[in-house]
PDB file of C-alpha atoms in Angstrom:
ATOM      1  CA  MET J   1       1.366  -7.991  -8.802  1.00 83.00           C
ATOM      2  CA  GLN J   2       2.918  -9.244 -11.987  1.00 86.00           C
ATOM      3  CA  ARG J   3       4.882 -12.418 -12.309  1.00 88.00           C
ATOM      4  CA  PHE J   4       8.496 -12.704 -12.743  1.00 94.00           C
ATOM      5  CA  SER J   5      10.900 -15.141 -13.945  1.00 94.00           C
ATOM      6  CA  CYS J   6      14.628 -16.363 -13.344  1.00 95.00           C
ATOM      7  CA  PRO J   7      16.889 -14.918 -16.099  1.00 95.00           C
ATOM      8  CA  HIS J   8      19.053 -17.916 -15.814  1.00 94.00           C
ATOM      9  CA  CYS J   9      16.589 -20.706 -16.306  1.00 96.00           C
ATOM     10  CA  GLY J  10      13.296 -19.084 -16.908  1.00 93.00           C
ATOM     11  CA  THR J  11      11.451 -20.583 -14.187  1.00 93.00           C
ATOM     12  CA  ARG J  12       8.651 -18.646 -12.337  1.00 94.00           C
ATOM     13  CA  ALA J  13      10.459 -16.535  -9.543  1.00 93.00           C
ATOM     14  CA  TYR J  14       8.241 -15.085  -6.866  1.00 93.00           C
ATOM     15  CA  PHE J  15       8.445 -11.226  -5.942  1.00 95.00           C
ATOM     16  CA  HIS J  16      10.372 -11.932  -2.633  1.00 95.00           C
ATOM     17  CA  ASN J  17      12.592 -14.564  -3.914  1.00 96.00           C
ATOM     18  CA  LEU J  18      16.287 -14.635  -2.977  1.00 97.00           C
ATOM     19  CA  THR J  19      17.339 -17.813  -5.000  1.00 96.00           C
ATOM     20  CA  CYS J  20      15.738 -19.734  -7.910  1.00 95.00           C
ATOM     21  CA  LEU J  21      15.005 -23.400  -7.830  1.00 93.00           C
ATOM     22  CA  CYS J  22      17.827 -23.680 -10.223  1.00 95.00           C
ATOM     23  CA  GLY J  23      20.274 -22.435  -7.505  1.00 94.00           C
ATOM     24  CA  ALA J  24      20.871 -18.927  -9.105  1.00 96.00           C
ATOM     25  CA  GLU J  25      20.876 -16.050  -6.714  1.00 97.00           C
ATOM     26  CA  ILE J  26      18.254 -13.687  -7.894  1.00 97.00           C
ATOM     27  CA  SER J  27      17.346 -10.245  -6.896  1.00 97.00           C
ATOM     28  CA  PHE J  28      14.582  -7.776  -8.015  1.00 97.00           C
ATOM     29  CA  ASP J  29      15.574  -4.774 -10.009  1.00 97.00           C
ATOM     30  CA  PRO J  30      13.247  -1.950  -9.119  1.00 96.00           C
ATOM     31  CA  VAL J  31      14.316   0.243 -12.241  1.00 95.00           C
ATOM     32  CA  ALA J  32      13.749  -2.692 -15.069  1.00 95.00           C
ATOM     33  CA  MET J  33      10.949  -4.215 -12.901  1.00 95.00           C
ATOM     34  CA  GLN J  34      12.446  -7.655 -13.555  1.00 96.00           C
ATOM     35  CA  MET J  35      14.634 -10.295 -11.759  1.00 97.00           C
ATOM     36  CA  SER J  36      18.313 -10.156 -12.122  1.00 97.00           C
ATOM     37  CA  THR J  37      21.475 -12.524 -11.429  1.00 96.00           C
ATOM     38  CA  VAL J  38      23.978  -9.774 -12.094  1.00 96.00           C
ATOM     39  CA  ASN J  39      22.994  -6.776 -10.085  1.00 97.00           C
ATOM     40  CA  PRO J  40      24.755  -6.007  -6.789  1.00 97.00           C
ATOM     41  CA  HIS J  41      22.703  -7.195  -3.867  1.00 98.00           C
ATOM     42  CA  CYS J  42      21.037  -5.023  -1.189  1.00 98.00           C
ATOM     43  CA  ALA J  43      23.142  -4.420   2.010  1.00 98.00           C
ATOM     44  CA  ASN J  44      20.182  -5.726   3.895  1.00 98.00           C
ATOM     45  CA  ARG J  45      20.058  -8.934   2.253  1.00 98.00           C
ATOM     46  CA  ARG J  46      21.378 -11.244   4.827  1.00 96.00           C
ATOM     47  CA  SER J  47      20.009  -9.340   7.916  1.00 97.00           C
ATOM     48  CA  ILE J  48      16.317  -9.018   6.825  1.00 97.00           C
ATOM     49  CA  ASP J  49      16.095 -10.965   3.364  1.00 97.00           C
ATOM     50  CA  CYS J  50      15.878  -8.020   1.299  1.00 98.00           C
ATOM     51  CA  ASN J  51      15.950  -9.407  -2.169  1.00 97.00           C
ATOM     52  CA  TRP J  52      16.265  -6.033  -4.240  1.00 98.00           C
ATOM     53  CA  SER J  53      19.218  -4.802  -6.072  1.00 98.00           C
ATOM     54  CA  ALA J  54      21.259  -2.049  -5.007  1.00 97.00           C
ATOM     55  CA  PRO J  55      23.031   0.709  -7.083  1.00 96.00           C
ATOM     56  CA  ALA J  56      26.302  -0.507  -5.957  1.00 96.00           C
ATOM     57  CA  SER J  57      27.798  -3.310  -3.785  1.00 95.00           C
ATOM     58  CA  GLY J  58      27.488  -2.711  -0.274  1.00 95.00           C
ATOM     59  CA  LYS J  59      24.606  -0.110  -0.622  1.00 98.00           C
ATOM     60  CA  LEU J  60      21.149  -0.174   0.311  1.00 98.00           C
ATOM     61  CA  CYS J  61      18.423  -0.787  -2.194  1.00 98.00           C
ATOM     62  CA  ARG J  62      15.956   2.226  -3.134  1.00 97.00           C
ATOM     63  CA  SER J  63      13.348   0.735  -0.505  1.00 98.00           C
ATOM     64  CA  CYS J  64      15.727   0.097   2.431  1.00 98.00           C
ATOM     65  CA  ALA J  65      17.355   3.546   1.858  1.00 98.00           C
ATOM     66  CA  MET J  66      13.921   5.098   2.657  1.00 98.00           C
ATOM     67  CA  SER J  67      13.995   3.667   6.200  1.00 98.00           C
ATOM     68  CA  GLN J  68      15.714   6.444   8.341  1.00 97.00           C
ATOM     69  CA  VAL J  69      15.171   4.632  11.562  1.00 96.00           C
ATOM     70  CA  VAL J  70      15.154   0.902  12.308  1.00 97.00           C
ATOM     71  CA  PRO J  71      14.732  -0.953  15.665  1.00 94.00           C
ATOM     72  CA  VAL J  72      17.700  -2.668  17.283  1.00 92.00           C
ATOM     73  CA  LEU J  73      17.579  -6.043  15.422  1.00 94.00           C
ATOM     74  CA  HIS J  74      19.136  -8.163  18.159  1.00 92.00           C
ATOM     75  CA  VAL J  75      16.211  -7.345  20.624  1.00 92.00           C
ATOM     76  CA  GLY J  76      13.482  -9.834  20.758  1.00 91.00           C
ATOM     77  CA  ASP J  77      11.943 -10.528  17.405  1.00 94.00           C
ATOM     78  CA  ASN J  78      12.816  -7.231  15.917  1.00 95.00           C
ATOM     79  CA  GLN J  79      14.720  -8.643  13.088  1.00 97.00           C
ATOM     80  CA  SER J  80      11.998 -10.939  12.030  1.00 96.00           C
ATOM     81  CA  LEU J  81       9.400  -8.097  12.394  1.00 97.00           C
ATOM     82  CA  LEU J  82      11.446  -5.563  10.395  1.00 98.00           C
ATOM     83  CA  ALA J  83      12.017  -8.212   7.695  1.00 98.00           C
ATOM     84  CA  GLY J  84       8.243  -8.700   7.486  1.00 97.00           C
ATOM     85  CA  ALA J  85       7.472  -4.967   7.525  1.00 98.00           C
ATOM     86  CA  GLU J  86      10.112  -4.193   4.881  1.00 98.00           C
ATOM     87  CA  ARG J  87       8.796  -6.861   2.717  1.00 98.00           C
ATOM     88  CA  ALA J  88       5.251  -5.253   2.675  1.00 98.00           C
ATOM     89  CA  LYS J  89       6.829  -1.772   1.846  1.00 98.00           C
ATOM     90  CA  ARG J  90       8.751  -3.272  -1.245  1.00 98.00           C
ATOM     91  CA  TRP J  91       5.280  -4.556  -2.373  1.00 97.00           C
ATOM     92  CA  VAL J  92       3.473  -1.297  -2.064  1.00 98.00           C
ATOM     93  CA  LEU J  93       6.496   0.453  -3.709  1.00 98.00           C
ATOM     94  CA  VAL J  94       6.134  -1.710  -6.415  1.00 97.00           C
ATOM     95  CA  ASN J  95       2.371  -1.100  -6.805  1.00 97.00           C
ATOM     96  CA  LEU J  96       2.915   2.878  -6.943  1.00 98.00           C
ATOM     97  CA  ALA J  97       5.670   2.214  -9.260  1.00 97.00           C
ATOM     98  CA  GLN J  98       3.313   1.079 -11.895  1.00 96.00           C
ATOM     99  CA  TRP J  99       2.005   4.783 -11.757  1.00 97.00           C
ATOM    100  CA  ARG J 100       5.852   5.826 -11.909  1.00 96.00           C
ATOM    101  CA  TRP J 101       5.710   7.121  -8.483  1.00 97.00           C
ATOM    102  CA  PHE J 102       9.233   7.380  -6.928  1.00 96.00           C
ATOM    103  CA  SER J 103      10.808   6.216 -10.265  1.00 94.00           C
ATOM    104  CA  ASP J 104      13.771   7.581 -11.985  1.00 93.00           C
ATOM    105  CA  GLU J 105      11.135   9.902 -13.913  1.00 94.00           C
ATOM    106  CA  ASP J 106       9.724  11.128 -10.724  1.00 94.00           C
ATOM    107  CA  VAL J 107      11.837  14.000  -9.466  1.00 92.00           C
ATOM    108  CA  GLY J 108       9.875  14.767  -6.406  1.00 94.00           C
ATOM    109  CA  ARG J 109      10.356  14.153  -2.802  1.00 95.00           C
ATOM    110  CA  ARG J 110      10.497  10.762  -1.386  1.00 97.00           C
ATOM    111  CA  PRO J 111       8.890   9.578   1.882  1.00 97.00           C
ATOM    112  CA  ARG J 112      11.205   8.793   4.995  1.00 98.00           C
ATOM    113  CA  PHE J 113      10.102   5.867   7.096  1.00 98.00           C
ATOM    114  CA  LEU J 114      10.496   5.530  10.959  1.00 98.00           C
ATOM    115  CA  MET J 115      10.385   1.758  11.503  1.00 98.00           C
ATOM    116  CA  LEU J 116       9.695   1.251  14.973  1.00 96.00           C
ATOM    117  CA  SER J 117       9.037  -1.395  17.394  1.00 95.00           C
ATOM    118  CA  GLU J 118       7.108  -2.070  20.628  1.00 93.00           C
ATOM    119  CA  VAL J 119      10.006  -4.469  21.579  1.00 83.00           C
ATOM    120  CA  THR J 120      12.597  -2.396  23.025  1.00 84.00           C
ATOM    121  CA  GLY J 121      14.172  -4.690  25.743  1.00 76.00           C
ATOM    122  CA  GLY J 122      12.760  -2.579  28.610  1.00 70.00           C
ATOM    123  CA  ARG J 123       9.304  -1.170  28.874  1.00 68.00           C
ATOM    124  CA  ALA J 124       6.972  -1.762  26.060  1.00 70.00           C
ATOM    125  CA  GLN J 125       5.953   1.401  24.255  1.00 77.00           C
ATOM    126  CA  GLN J 126       3.020   2.314  22.338  1.00 84.00           C
ATOM    127  CA  ILE J 127       3.969   3.136  18.485  1.00 91.00           C
ATOM    128  CA  ILE J 128       1.163   5.386  16.828  1.00 91.00           C
ATOM    129  CA  MET J 129       1.354   4.932  12.965  1.00 95.00           C
ATOM    130  CA  GLY J 130       1.092   8.102  10.713  1.00 96.00           C
ATOM    131  CA  HIS J 131       2.546  10.621   8.651  1.00 97.00           C
ATOM    132  CA  ASP J 132       3.995  14.157   9.420  1.00 95.00           C
ATOM    133  CA  ALA J 133       5.796  16.327   6.958  1.00 93.00           C
ATOM    134  CA  GLY J 134       7.263  13.513   4.819  1.00 96.00           C
ATOM    135  CA  GLU J 135       8.123  11.023   7.657  1.00 97.00           C
ATOM    136  CA  ILE J 136       5.910   7.887   7.879  1.00 98.00           C
ATOM    137  CA  THR J 137       5.961   6.088  11.220  1.00 98.00           C
ATOM    138  CA  ILE J 138       5.397   1.990  10.964  1.00 97.00           C
ATOM    139  CA  ASN J 139       4.932  -0.174  13.976  1.00 96.00           C
ATOM    140  CA  VAL J 140       7.015  -3.185  12.882  1.00 96.00           C
ATOM    141  CA  THR J 141       5.407  -5.030  15.650  1.00 95.00           C
ATOM    142  CA  GLU J 142       2.222  -5.580  13.670  1.00 94.00           C
ATOM    143  CA  ALA J 143       4.163  -7.816  11.311  1.00 94.00           C
ATOM    144  CA  ASP J 144       3.307 -10.442  13.810  1.00 92.00           C
ATOM    145  CA  ALA J 145       0.200 -11.988  12.551  1.00 90.00           C
ATOM    146  CA  LEU J 146      -1.307 -12.920  15.880  1.00 91.00           C
ATOM    147  CA  ILE J 147      -0.729  -9.206  17.427  1.00 90.00           C
ATOM    148  CA  ARG J 148      -2.356  -7.678  14.255  1.00 90.00           C
ATOM    149  CA  LEU J 149      -5.380 -10.129  14.246  1.00 88.00           C
ATOM    150  CA  LYS J 150      -5.991  -8.978  17.971  1.00 90.00           C
ATOM    151  CA  ARG J 151      -5.854  -5.416  17.107  1.00 89.00           C
ATOM    152  CA  GLN J 152      -8.181  -6.140  14.119  1.00 86.00           C
ATOM    153  CA  ARG J 153     -10.724  -7.694  16.357  1.00 86.00           C
ATOM    154  CA  ASP J 154     -10.193  -5.153  19.138  1.00 85.00           C
ATOM    155  CA  LEU J 155     -10.858  -2.112  16.780  1.00 82.00           C
ATOM    156  CA  GLY J 156     -13.561  -3.963  14.963  1.00 79.00           C
ATOM    157  CA  GLU J 157     -11.927  -3.706  11.481  1.00 83.00           C
ATOM    158  CA  GLN J 158     -12.767  -5.781   8.578  1.00 79.00           C
ATOM    159  CA  TYR J 159      -9.313  -5.775   7.243  1.00 84.00           C
ATOM    160  CA  ARG J 160      -5.960  -4.883   8.711  1.00 89.00           C
ATOM    161  CA  SER J 161      -2.328  -5.821   7.055  1.00 93.00           C
ATOM    162  CA  MET J 162       1.201  -4.514   6.705  1.00 95.00           C
ATOM    163  CA  VAL J 163       0.490  -4.049   3.181  1.00 96.00           C
ATOM    164  CA  GLY J 164      -2.469  -2.081   4.041  1.00 96.00           C
ATOM    165  CA  HIS J 165      -0.709   0.141   6.461  1.00 96.00           C
ATOM    166  CA  PHE J 166       1.812   1.027   4.059  1.00 98.00           C
ATOM    167  CA  ARG J 167      -0.831   1.924   1.324  1.00 98.00           C
ATOM    168  CA  HIS J 168      -2.643   4.087   4.011  1.00 97.00           C
ATOM    169  CA  GLU J 169       0.322   5.922   5.309  1.00 98.00           C
ATOM    170  CA  LEU J 170       1.656   6.630   1.910  1.00 98.00           C
ATOM    171  CA  ALA J 171      -1.462   7.875   0.637  1.00 98.00           C
ATOM    172  CA  HIS J 172      -0.915  10.905   3.216  1.00 98.00           C
ATOM    173  CA  PHE J 173       2.266  11.511   1.909  1.00 98.00           C
ATOM    174  CA  LEU J 174       1.018  11.487  -1.742  1.00 98.00           C
ATOM    175  CA  PHE J 175      -1.657  14.033  -0.685  1.00 98.00           C
ATOM    176  CA  ASP J 176       1.118  16.369   0.210  1.00 97.00           C
ATOM    177  CA  ARG J 177       2.771  15.837  -3.089  1.00 97.00           C
ATOM    178  CA  LEU J 178      -0.292  16.332  -4.920  1.00 97.00           C
ATOM    179  CA  SER J 179      -1.131  19.459  -3.148  1.00 96.00           C
ATOM    180  CA  ALA J 180       1.555  21.371  -4.945  1.00 94.00           C
ATOM    181  CA  ALA J 181      -0.877  21.590  -7.877  1.00 95.00           C
ATOM    182  CA  PRO J 182      -2.985  24.374  -7.187  1.00 94.00           C
ATOM    183  CA  GLU J 183      -6.027  22.781  -8.562  1.00 96.00           C
ATOM    184  CA  PHE J 184      -5.872  19.750  -6.334  1.00 96.00           C
ATOM    185  CA  GLN J 185      -7.073  21.033  -3.090  1.00 96.00           C
ATOM    186  CA  PRO J 186      -9.951  22.869  -4.379  1.00 97.00           C
ATOM    187  CA  ALA J 187     -11.136  19.794  -6.205  1.00 97.00           C
ATOM    188  CA  PHE J 188     -10.374  17.576  -3.325  1.00 98.00           C
ATOM    189  CA  ARG J 189     -12.485  19.616  -1.111  1.00 98.00           C
ATOM    190  CA  GLU J 190     -15.585  19.170  -3.251  1.00 97.00           C
ATOM    191  CA  ILE J 191     -15.373  15.640  -3.016  1.00 97.00           C
ATOM    192  CA  PHE J 192     -13.802  14.810   0.324  1.00 98.00           C
ATOM    193  CA  GLY J 193     -14.574  17.888   2.313  1.00 97.00           C
ATOM    194  CA  ASP J 194     -12.481  20.487   4.129  1.00 97.00           C
ATOM    195  CA  GLU J 195      -9.198  19.106   5.453  1.00 97.00           C
ATOM    196  CA  ARG J 196      -8.242  22.167   7.300  1.00 95.00           C
ATOM    197  CA  GLN J 197     -10.715  21.292   9.993  1.00 94.00           C
ATOM    198  CA  ASP J 198      -9.167  20.130  13.528  1.00 96.00           C
ATOM    199  CA  TYR J 199      -7.452  16.847  12.950  1.00 95.00           C
ATOM    200  CA  ALA J 200      -7.106  16.015  16.616  1.00 95.00           C
ATOM    201  CA  GLU J 201     -10.454  16.924  17.459  1.00 96.00           C
ATOM    202  CA  ALA J 202     -11.957  14.933  14.685  1.00 95.00           C
ATOM    203  CA  LEU J 203     -10.020  11.928  15.837  1.00 94.00           C
ATOM    204  CA  ARG J 204     -11.232  12.324  19.450  1.00 95.00           C
ATOM    205  CA  ARG J 205     -14.704  12.488  18.038  1.00 95.00           C
ATOM    206  CA  HIS J 206     -14.312   9.434  16.025  1.00 94.00           C
ATOM    207  CA  TYR J 207     -13.079   7.354  18.783  1.00 91.00           C
ATOM    208  CA  ALA J 208     -15.678   8.848  21.414  1.00 93.00           C
ATOM    209  CA  GLU J 209     -18.697   8.116  18.982  1.00 92.00           C
ATOM    210  CA  PRO J 210     -17.628   6.053  15.780  1.00 90.00           C
ATOM    211  CA  GLN J 211     -19.912   6.415  12.888  1.00 92.00           C
ATOM    212  CA  ASP J 212     -21.284   4.115  10.300  1.00 93.00           C
ATOM    213  CA  PRO J 213     -19.623   4.378   6.950  1.00 94.00           C
ATOM    214  CA  GLY J 214     -23.162   4.281   5.228  1.00 95.00           C
ATOM    215  CA  GLU J 215     -23.095   5.016   1.472  1.00 96.00           C
ATOM    216  CA  ASP J 216     -20.237   7.861   1.533  1.00 97.00           C
ATOM    217  CA  TYR J 217     -17.334   6.108   2.936  1.00 97.00           C
ATOM    218  CA  ILE J 218     -15.525   2.974   2.263  1.00 96.00           C
ATOM    219  CA  THR J 219     -14.705   2.149   6.099  1.00 95.00           C
ATOM    220  CA  PRO J 220     -15.740   3.508   9.391  1.00 94.00           C
ATOM    221  CA  TYR J 221     -12.230   5.105   9.823  1.00 95.00           C
ATOM    222  CA  ALA J 222     -12.659   7.099   6.738  1.00 97.00           C
ATOM    223  CA  THR J 223     -15.652   9.058   8.463  1.00 97.00           C
ATOM    224  CA  ALA J 224     -13.262  10.553  10.818  1.00 96.00           C
ATOM    225  CA  HIS J 225     -11.532  13.219   8.762  1.00 97.00           C
ATOM    226  CA  PRO J 226     -11.068  14.227   5.060  1.00 98.00           C
ATOM    227  CA  HIS J 227      -7.443  13.210   5.389  1.00 98.00           C
ATOM    228  CA  GLU J 228      -8.455   9.650   6.614  1.00 98.00           C
ATOM    229  CA  ASP J 229     -11.259   9.497   3.830  1.00 98.00           C
ATOM    230  CA  TRP J 230      -8.492  10.063   1.423  1.00 98.00           C
ATOM    231  CA  ALA J 231      -6.014   7.482   2.787  1.00 98.00           C
ATOM    232  CA  GLU J 232      -8.585   4.720   3.005  1.00 98.00           C
ATOM    233  CA  THR J 233      -9.891   5.530  -0.549  1.00 98.00           C
ATOM    234  CA  VAL J 234      -6.286   5.283  -1.979  1.00 98.00           C
ATOM    235  CA  ALA J 235      -5.461   2.086   0.011  1.00 98.00           C
ATOM    236  CA  HIS J 236      -8.603   0.510  -1.309  1.00 97.00           C
ATOM    237  CA  LEU J 237      -7.747   1.805  -4.918  1.00 98.00           C
ATOM    238  CA  LEU J 238      -4.527  -0.204  -4.709  1.00 98.00           C
ATOM    239  CA  HIS J 239      -6.181  -3.204  -3.028  1.00 97.00           C
ATOM    240  CA  LEU J 240      -8.565  -3.447  -5.919  1.00 98.00           C
ATOM    241  CA  THR J 241      -6.003  -2.686  -8.761  1.00 98.00           C
ATOM    242  CA  ASP J 242      -3.277  -4.872  -7.210  1.00 97.00           C
ATOM    243  CA  PHE J 243      -5.535  -8.039  -6.529  1.00 96.00           C
ATOM    244  CA  THR J 244      -7.035  -7.709  -9.981  1.00 97.00           C
ATOM    245  CA  ASP J 245      -3.432  -7.301 -11.464  1.00 96.00           C
ATOM    246  CA  SER J 246      -2.570 -10.549  -9.733  1.00 95.00           C
ATOM    247  CA  PHE J 247      -5.586 -12.420 -11.083  1.00 94.00           C
ATOM    248  CA  VAL J 248      -4.865 -11.470 -14.788  1.00 94.00           C
ATOM    249  CA  SER J 249      -0.993 -12.080 -14.336  1.00 93.00           C
ATOM    250  CA  ALA J 250      -1.594 -15.710 -13.034  1.00 90.00           C
ATOM    251  CA  GLY J 251      -3.248 -16.493 -16.212  1.00 90.00           C
ATOM    252  CA  LEU J 252      -6.703 -16.703 -14.872  1.00 90.00           C
ATOM    253  CA  SER J 253      -9.799 -15.883 -16.699  1.00 89.00           C
ATOM    254  CA  MET J 254     -13.561 -15.679 -16.403  1.00 91.00           C
ATOM    255  CA  GLU J 255     -16.412 -13.887 -17.878  1.00 89.00           C
ATOM    256  CA  GLY J 256     -16.334 -10.122 -17.437  1.00 88.00           C
ATOM    257  CA  VAL J 257     -12.512 -10.123 -17.107  1.00 92.00           C
ATOM    258  CA  PRO J 258     -10.697  -9.609 -20.488  1.00 90.00           C
ATOM    259  CA  PRO J 259      -7.620 -11.914 -20.963  1.00 83.00           C
ATOM    260  CA  ASP J 260      -5.443  -8.857 -21.974  1.00 89.00           C
ATOM    261  CA  PHE J 261      -6.625  -6.694 -19.151  1.00 95.00           C
ATOM    262  CA  MET J 262      -3.958  -4.469 -17.609  1.00 96.00           C
ATOM    263  CA  PRO J 263      -5.386  -2.971 -14.166  1.00 97.00           C
ATOM    264  CA  TYR J 264      -2.628  -0.550 -13.761  1.00 97.00           C
ATOM    265  CA  ALA J 265      -2.777   0.778 -17.263  1.00 96.00           C
ATOM    266  CA  GLU J 266      -6.507   1.147 -17.132  1.00 97.00           C
ATOM    267  CA  THR J 267      -7.729   4.926 -17.471  1.00 96.00           C
ATOM    268  CA  ASP J 268     -11.362   4.312 -17.100  1.00 97.00           C
ATOM    269  CA  THR J 269     -11.942   3.844 -13.229  1.00 98.00           C
ATOM    270  CA  ALA J 270     -15.479   2.497 -13.616  1.00 97.00           C
ATOM    271  CA  ARG J 271     -14.342  -0.331 -15.865  1.00 97.00           C
ATOM    272  CA  LEU J 272     -11.481  -0.946 -13.238  1.00 97.00           C
ATOM    273  CA  LEU J 273     -13.845  -1.343 -10.507  1.00 97.00           C
ATOM    274  CA  ALA J 274     -16.308  -3.304 -12.294  1.00 96.00           C
ATOM    275  CA  ILE J 275     -13.651  -6.009 -13.328  1.00 96.00           C
ATOM    276  CA  ALA J 276     -12.086  -5.829  -9.766  1.00 96.00           C
ATOM    277  CA  ALA J 277     -15.718  -6.391  -8.363  1.00 95.00           C
ATOM    278  CA  GLU J 278     -16.177  -9.497 -10.428  1.00 94.00           C
ATOM    279  CA  VAL J 279     -12.654 -10.953  -9.335  1.00 95.00           C
ATOM    280  CA  ALA J 280     -13.590 -10.461  -5.837  1.00 95.00           C
ATOM    281  CA  ILE J 281     -17.010 -11.917  -5.815  1.00 93.00           C
ATOM    282  CA  ALA J 282     -15.491 -15.050  -7.633  1.00 94.00           C
ATOM    283  CA  VAL J 283     -12.493 -15.324  -4.918  1.00 94.00           C
ATOM    284  CA  ASN J 284     -14.884 -14.550  -2.015  1.00 93.00           C
ATOM    285  CA  ASP J 285     -17.139 -17.570  -3.402  1.00 94.00           C
ATOM    286  CA  ILE J 286     -13.614 -19.747  -3.320  1.00 94.00           C
ATOM    287  CA  ASN J 287     -12.914 -18.527   0.096  1.00 93.00           C
ATOM    288  CA  ARG J 288     -16.438 -19.494   1.146  1.00 94.00           C
ATOM    289  CA  ALA J 289     -16.031 -22.829  -0.063  1.00 95.00           C
ATOM    290  CA  LEU J 290     -13.167 -23.304   2.582  1.00 93.00           C
ATOM    291  CA  ASP J 291     -14.845 -21.437   5.420  1.00 94.00           C
ATOM    292  CA  ASN J 292     -12.331 -18.659   4.899  1.00 92.00           C
ATOM    293  CA  ARG J 293     -12.773 -14.855   5.255  1.00 90.00           C
ATOM    294  CA  ASP J 294     -13.921 -13.020   1.926  1.00 91.00           C
ATOM    295  CA  LEU J 295     -10.888 -11.531   0.015  1.00 89.00           C
ATOM    296  CA  TYR J 296     -12.715  -8.254  -0.278  1.00 91.00           C
ATOM    297  CA  PRO J 297     -15.418  -7.652   2.288  1.00 89.00           C
ATOM    298  CA  PHE J 298     -16.512  -4.306   1.296  1.00 92.00           C
ATOM    299  CA  VAL J 299     -19.164  -2.551  -0.919  1.00 89.00           C
ATOM    300  CA  LEU J 300     -18.269  -0.039  -3.424  1.00 94.00           C
ATOM    301  CA  THR J 301     -21.226   2.541  -3.524  1.00 96.00           C
ATOM    302  CA  LEU J 302     -21.452   5.142  -6.229  1.00 97.00           C
ATOM    303  CA  PRO J 303     -20.333   7.899  -3.777  1.00 97.00           C
ATOM    304  CA  VAL J 304     -17.214   5.724  -2.817  1.00 98.00           C
ATOM    305  CA  GLY J 305     -16.725   5.118  -6.491  1.00 97.00           C
ATOM    306  CA  ARG J 306     -16.400   8.853  -7.316  1.00 98.00           C
ATOM    307  CA  LYS J 307     -13.693   9.214  -4.577  1.00 98.00           C
ATOM    308  CA  ILE J 308     -11.881   6.392  -6.027  1.00 98.00           C
ATOM    309  CA  ALA J 309     -12.117   7.736  -9.384  1.00 98.00           C
ATOM    310  CA  PHE J 310     -10.712  11.077  -8.125  1.00 98.00           C
ATOM    311  CA  ALA J 311      -7.861   9.497  -6.420  1.00 98.00           C
ATOM    312  CA  HIS J 312      -7.223   7.031  -9.354  1.00 98.00           C
ATOM    313  CA  THR J 313      -6.909  10.055 -11.865  1.00 97.00           C
ATOM    314  CA  TRP J 314      -4.502  12.021  -9.780  1.00 97.00           C
ATOM    315  CA  LEU J 315      -2.250   9.362  -8.897  1.00 97.00           C
ATOM    316  CA  ARG J 316      -1.922   7.826 -12.517  1.00 95.00           C
ATOM    317  CA  ASP J 317      -1.428  11.441 -13.858  1.00 91.00           C
ATOM    318  CA  HIS J 318       0.993  12.961 -11.663  1.00 91.00           C
ATOM    319  CA  LEU J 319       4.039  12.977 -13.708  1.00 85.00           C
ATOM    320  CA  MET J 320       1.975  14.986 -16.533  1.00 81.00           C
ATOM    321  CA  ARG J 321       1.233  17.635 -13.795  1.00 81.00           C
ATOM    322  CA  ASN J 322       4.797  17.876 -12.819  1.00 73.00           C
ATOM    323  CA  ILE J 323       4.218  17.114  -9.163  1.00 73.00           C
TER     324      ILE J 323
END
């Protein structure tokens, strides 16, 4: 994520800031990709601290407008849970906007989000995150860090976050968009396998007999089905690109990381991954000095690198292919 500044005083402004230290009210303009002090605010600014600009006063910003269903805010912690989930969504939408997804230039379909909560005021209900025909279901309950950590441990996952959920589920949506190109699916199947195999049966088999990712998959869940392999691959491409972008944007430097490096503009996937690996190793060492978890506890094998390169090329070039 790039750094931002207050247009009024020039002080650094963080991506989620509502006000600057100088007292000016600020909002993030998703079109100009910078902070503004003059744009209309999102209608959700007061209720869930959305700091994005809206097209007009009293209207929703382009991120909140994608949420077709939201939980009842006065029940339990739903207001703070939705605020946390929407905050993660805005972050990921800006990630994808670096490759012009959902930008003004992109005339393709937008996702519709069902932001659901297990907290209903009555009997708790199970929410299964997923994507179906352009609709993405997100369990906002996992915006609670303790609940998310428990599920991470129960499922034996190395990494689980709201940002990760949005990256994963949006990857499924992007697959559908990319499939409009006649050459996409044949090329996809050569690398990921045939996604037409029975999905429900594949997941049943995965949960009954989990597979080790070995050299070919980035995570155990990626072994379940080609659709999940794609979604995990895209999520990790975004993880790697964005933490490297944050490193460079912070003005940090180290051997192996060019000071003028622009991760989202990089077209050479191998170079992007090599530099991201250098950053991850360095930050992992820093975290270990504090007895904290590694920033990126995954190994990028050659087969995984080829999958990431495929995803990188298609996601970066989608406008050129008119999809």
